Coordinates of C-alpha atoms in Angstrom, one line a residue:
I12 CA 79.7 113.4 -4.5
Q13 CA 77.7 117.5 -4.7
R14 CA 75.4 117.1 -7.4
D15 CA 72.8 115.5 -5.2
R16 CA 73.0 117.7 -2.3
P17 CA 71.3 120.3 -1.1
S18 CA 72.6 123.7 -2.7
R19 CA 71.6 127.5 -3.7
Q20 CA 70.3 127.8 -7.3
P21 CA 71.1 131.5 -8.9
D22 CA 69.0 134.3 -7.2
A23 CA 67.0 132.1 -5.1
L24 CA 67.3 131.1 -1.8
P25 CA 69.0 128.1 -0.4
S26 CA 67.4 124.6 -1.3
L27 CA 67.3 123.4 2.8
H28 CA 68.1 126.6 5.7
A29 CA 70.0 125.0 8.9
Y30 CA 67.3 127.1 11.1
Q31 CA 64.3 125.7 9.6
A32 CA 65.2 122.4 12.2
A33 CA 65.3 125.0 15.3
A34 CA 61.8 125.8 13.9
L35 CA 60.1 123.3 13.1
S36 CA 61.2 122.4 16.8
A37 CA 59.4 125.2 18.3
K38 CA 55.9 125.8 15.6
V39 CA 55.9 121.9 16.9
L40 CA 56.1 123.0 21.0
G41 CA 54.1 125.7 20.2
L42 CA 56.3 128.3 21.3
N43 CA 57.2 131.3 20.9
G44 CA 60.6 132.9 22.2
P45 CA 63.9 133.6 20.0
R46 CA 64.4 130.0 18.2
T47 CA 68.9 129.8 17.2
V48 CA 70.3 126.7 14.9
I49 CA 74.5 126.6 16.3
D50 CA 77.5 125.5 13.9
A51 CA 80.8 124.8 15.9
A52 CA 81.3 121.5 14.7
C53 CA 81.5 118.6 17.2
A54 CA 81.0 121.3 20.2
S55 CA 77.6 122.8 18.6
S56 CA 75.3 120.7 21.5
L57 CA 77.1 122.2 24.2
V58 CA 78.0 126.1 22.4
A59 CA 74.4 126.3 22.1
L60 CA 73.9 125.6 25.9
A61 CA 76.5 127.9 26.7
Q62 CA 74.7 130.6 24.3
A63 CA 71.1 129.0 26.2
I64 CA 72.9 129.9 29.9
L65 CA 73.7 133.7 28.0
A66 CA 70.6 134.4 27.4
I67 CA 68.6 133.3 30.6
E68 CA 71.3 135.3 32.6
A69 CA 71.4 138.4 30.4
G70 CA 66.8 138.5 31.7
R71 CA 66.5 137.5 27.9
I72 CA 64.1 134.4 28.0
D73 CA 63.6 132.6 31.1
S74 CA 63.7 129.3 29.8
A75 CA 65.2 127.5 26.7
V76 CA 65.3 123.7 25.1
V77 CA 68.4 122.7 23.9
G78 CA 68.8 120.0 21.9
G79 CA 71.7 119.1 19.4
A80 CA 71.6 116.5 16.4
T81 CA 72.8 114.4 13.9
Y82 CA 72.9 111.6 11.6
N83 CA 75.4 109.5 8.9
N84 CA 75.0 111.6 5.5
I85 CA 77.2 110.6 3.0
D86 CA 79.2 114.4 3.2
N87 CA 80.1 113.2 7.0
L88 CA 81.4 110.0 6.4
I89 CA 83.7 110.4 2.7
L90 CA 84.7 113.7 5.2
F91 CA 86.5 111.6 7.5
S92 CA 87.5 108.2 5.5
H93 CA 89.5 111.3 3.2
S94 CA 90.7 112.5 6.9
Q95 CA 92.6 109.1 7.7
A96 CA 90.5 110.0 11.1
C97 CA 88.5 106.8 10.7
T98 CA 88.5 103.6 12.7
A99 CA 88.6 100.3 11.0
T100 CA 88.1 98.4 14.8
D101 CA 85.7 100.0 17.2
S102 CA 85.7 103.2 19.9
R103 CA 88.9 103.0 22.3
P104 CA 89.6 106.1 23.4
F105 CA 92.3 106.6 25.8
D106 CA 94.4 102.6 25.3
D107 CA 96.9 101.8 23.1
H108 CA 95.3 100.9 20.0
A109 CA 92.7 103.8 19.2
S110 CA 92.8 104.2 15.9
G111 CA 90.4 107.2 14.7
L112 CA 86.4 107.1 15.6
V113 CA 83.5 105.8 14.8
S114 CA 80.6 107.7 13.2
S115 CA 77.1 107.7 14.9
E116 CA 73.2 109.3 15.2
G117 CA 72.4 110.8 17.6
Y118 CA 69.6 113.5 19.6
V119 CA 69.6 114.7 22.6
A120 CA 68.1 117.8 23.9
I121 CA 67.7 119.2 28.0
V122 CA 65.2 122.2 29.6
I123 CA 67.9 124.8 31.6
M124 CA 66.1 127.2 33.4
T125 CA 66.9 129.0 37.1
Q126 CA 66.9 127.5 39.9
D127 CA 64.6 129.6 41.6
T128 CA 62.3 129.4 38.5
A129 CA 62.4 125.4 38.5
V130 CA 61.6 125.3 42.4
K131 CA 59.0 127.3 41.9
H132 CA 57.2 125.4 38.9
D133 CA 58.2 122.9 41.2
L134 CA 60.4 120.9 38.2
P135 CA 62.3 118.0 38.4
I136 CA 66.0 119.6 39.1
L137 CA 68.5 117.1 37.3
G138 CA 71.5 119.4 37.4
V139 CA 72.7 122.4 38.0
V140 CA 74.8 124.4 35.8
R141 CA 78.0 126.2 37.8
G142 CA 79.8 127.4 35.0
V143 CA 80.6 126.9 31.5
G144 CA 83.9 127.7 29.5
M145 CA 84.9 128.4 26.0
A146 CA 87.4 129.0 23.4
S147 CA 89.1 128.4 20.5
D148 CA 92.4 127.1 19.8
G149 CA 92.8 129.7 17.3
K150 CA 95.5 128.4 14.6
G151 CA 96.7 125.2 15.2
R152 CA 97.7 122.7 12.9
S153 CA 94.5 121.4 11.2
L154 CA 91.1 120.4 12.7
W155 CA 92.3 117.1 14.2
A156 CA 94.9 118.7 16.2
P157 CA 93.6 119.8 19.2
R158 CA 96.0 122.1 20.5
M159 CA 96.1 122.2 24.7
E160 CA 96.9 126.3 25.1
G161 CA 93.2 126.1 24.0
Q162 CA 91.4 123.4 26.2
V163 CA 93.4 125.1 29.7
L164 CA 91.5 128.3 28.9
A165 CA 88.1 126.6 28.1
L166 CA 88.5 124.9 31.8
Q167 CA 90.1 128.3 33.3
R168 CA 86.9 130.0 32.4
A169 CA 84.4 127.2 33.5
Y170 CA 85.8 127.6 36.8
S171 CA 87.0 130.3 37.1
N172 CA 84.2 131.4 40.1
S173 CA 84.1 128.5 41.9
A174 CA 86.3 127.5 45.4
P175 CA 88.7 124.6 44.4
L176 CA 86.2 121.6 43.5
D177 CA 84.9 118.8 44.1
I178 CA 84.7 116.4 41.6
D179 CA 84.5 113.0 41.5
Y180 CA 84.1 112.4 38.0
L181 CA 85.0 114.4 34.1
E182 CA 83.4 112.9 30.5
A183 CA 85.3 113.6 28.4
H184 CA 85.4 113.9 24.7
A185 CA 87.7 111.2 23.3
T186 CA 86.6 111.3 20.1
S187 CA 90.1 107.6 21.3
T188 CA 92.1 109.7 18.3
Q189 CA 95.1 108.6 19.0
L190 CA 96.7 113.0 19.2
G191 CA 93.8 113.5 20.8
D192 CA 92.7 111.8 23.3
A193 CA 96.6 112.2 24.7
T194 CA 96.0 116.2 24.3
E195 CA 93.3 115.8 26.7
L196 CA 95.0 113.6 28.8
E197 CA 97.9 116.6 28.6
T198 CA 95.2 118.9 29.8
L199 CA 94.1 117.8 32.6
R200 CA 98.4 117.4 34.3
R201 CA 98.2 120.3 33.5
L202 CA 95.4 121.8 35.0
A203 CA 96.0 119.2 37.9
Q204 CA 100.0 120.5 38.7
D205 CA 99.1 124.3 38.2
S206 CA 99.2 125.5 41.7
S207 CA 96.3 128.4 41.0
S208 CA 93.8 125.6 39.6
P209 CA 90.5 125.4 40.3
L210 CA 91.4 121.2 40.5
K211 CA 92.0 119.8 43.3
V212 CA 92.1 116.0 42.4
Q213 CA 94.3 113.5 43.3
Q214 CA 93.2 110.6 40.8
L215 CA 90.5 112.0 38.6
L216 CA 87.9 109.2 37.4
L217 CA 87.6 109.9 33.4
G218 CA 85.3 108.4 30.7
S219 CA 83.9 109.2 27.4
V220 CA 80.7 108.0 26.5
K221 CA 81.6 107.2 22.2
S222 CA 83.3 104.0 23.6
N223 CA 79.5 103.4 24.2
I224 CA 77.7 104.7 21.1
G225 CA 80.3 106.0 19.3
H226 CA 80.9 109.9 18.1
T227 CA 77.6 111.0 17.6
L228 CA 78.9 115.0 16.4
E229 CA 77.3 117.5 16.6
A230 CA 75.8 115.8 19.7
A231 CA 77.7 114.8 21.7
G232 CA 78.4 117.3 24.3
L233 CA 75.4 117.7 25.1
I234 CA 74.7 113.7 24.8
G235 CA 77.5 113.5 26.8
L236 CA 76.1 116.1 29.8
V237 CA 73.2 113.9 29.6
K238 CA 75.1 110.3 30.6
V239 CA 76.4 112.4 33.8
L240 CA 72.4 112.8 34.2
V241 CA 71.7 110.0 34.2
S242 CA 75.1 108.8 36.1
M243 CA 74.2 111.3 39.2
Q244 CA 70.5 110.0 39.3
R245 CA 71.3 106.0 39.2
R246 CA 74.4 107.1 41.1
Q247 CA 77.0 104.9 38.9
V248 CA 79.6 105.7 36.4
P249 CA 79.6 103.6 33.9
P250 CA 82.2 102.4 32.1
S251 CA 84.2 103.6 29.0
L252 CA 84.3 100.4 27.1
R253 CA 87.5 98.2 25.6
F254 CA 89.8 100.8 27.4
E255 CA 92.4 97.4 28.0
I256 CA 96.2 98.9 27.7
P257 CA 96.6 102.5 28.5
N258 CA 98.0 105.4 25.5
R259 CA 101.7 103.9 26.0
N260 CA 102.8 107.3 24.9
Y261 CA 101.3 109.5 28.5
D262 CA 103.1 108.7 31.9
W263 CA 99.6 107.0 33.5
A264 CA 101.9 106.5 36.5
T265 CA 101.8 110.3 37.7
A266 CA 98.4 111.0 36.4
P267 CA 95.8 113.1 37.9
V268 CA 93.2 110.5 36.2
R269 CA 92.0 107.0 36.3
V270 CA 89.7 105.5 33.6
V271 CA 86.2 104.5 34.6
T272 CA 86.8 100.6 33.5
R273 CA 83.8 99.0 36.0

């Protein structure tokens, strides 16, 4: 498997740099600021967004192009197949028959800057980022077994400076794996039941773009963000497909969420 893959030769540079992805984009667009490649697995594009926001807030840059890209190379397919994370059928986030992810391809980019800068240059403002939260699961069981503590901490950090939130919709990661989806659902229940939490909802609308286009891996987070922006423009939330029988390992009767089906 490894024989034909890019590799480091003795006393030589790697045959391919990940850095070249950002450098090439900057060259084509004629940009002269810093360029960075972020590798944080399926969180890559959202971690890149967080880093760009921090740089703008610190005054190091005035705007940024934030992107994500993935393609179905053989290494990814072998990894997911060996770990039994792939479904033999289709992507069904939150459904009782969810059996794994559909590995997909995706390319996405957005431009961010301060709201004052966008207004000054009369640019269209599709959305405003009020907060970003990041956390690590720390020492967990495995890559495929996310811990609720890390997810709760990330959400608390994102909303730490906010008044109680009046949220209409939440775009979830929801890879269509039984354990991953259940962990996200319990995370939202814990937040909703926490008296100090800014998340004040009775029944939050919930969905995942992975039901529509599969799991785009490194690009997935930013593609979910773009889905929300398009939904806001059209004032219409697209359904999460193939949600027919709710996951029976979760108490939906008392759940603070409801999956969008139409």
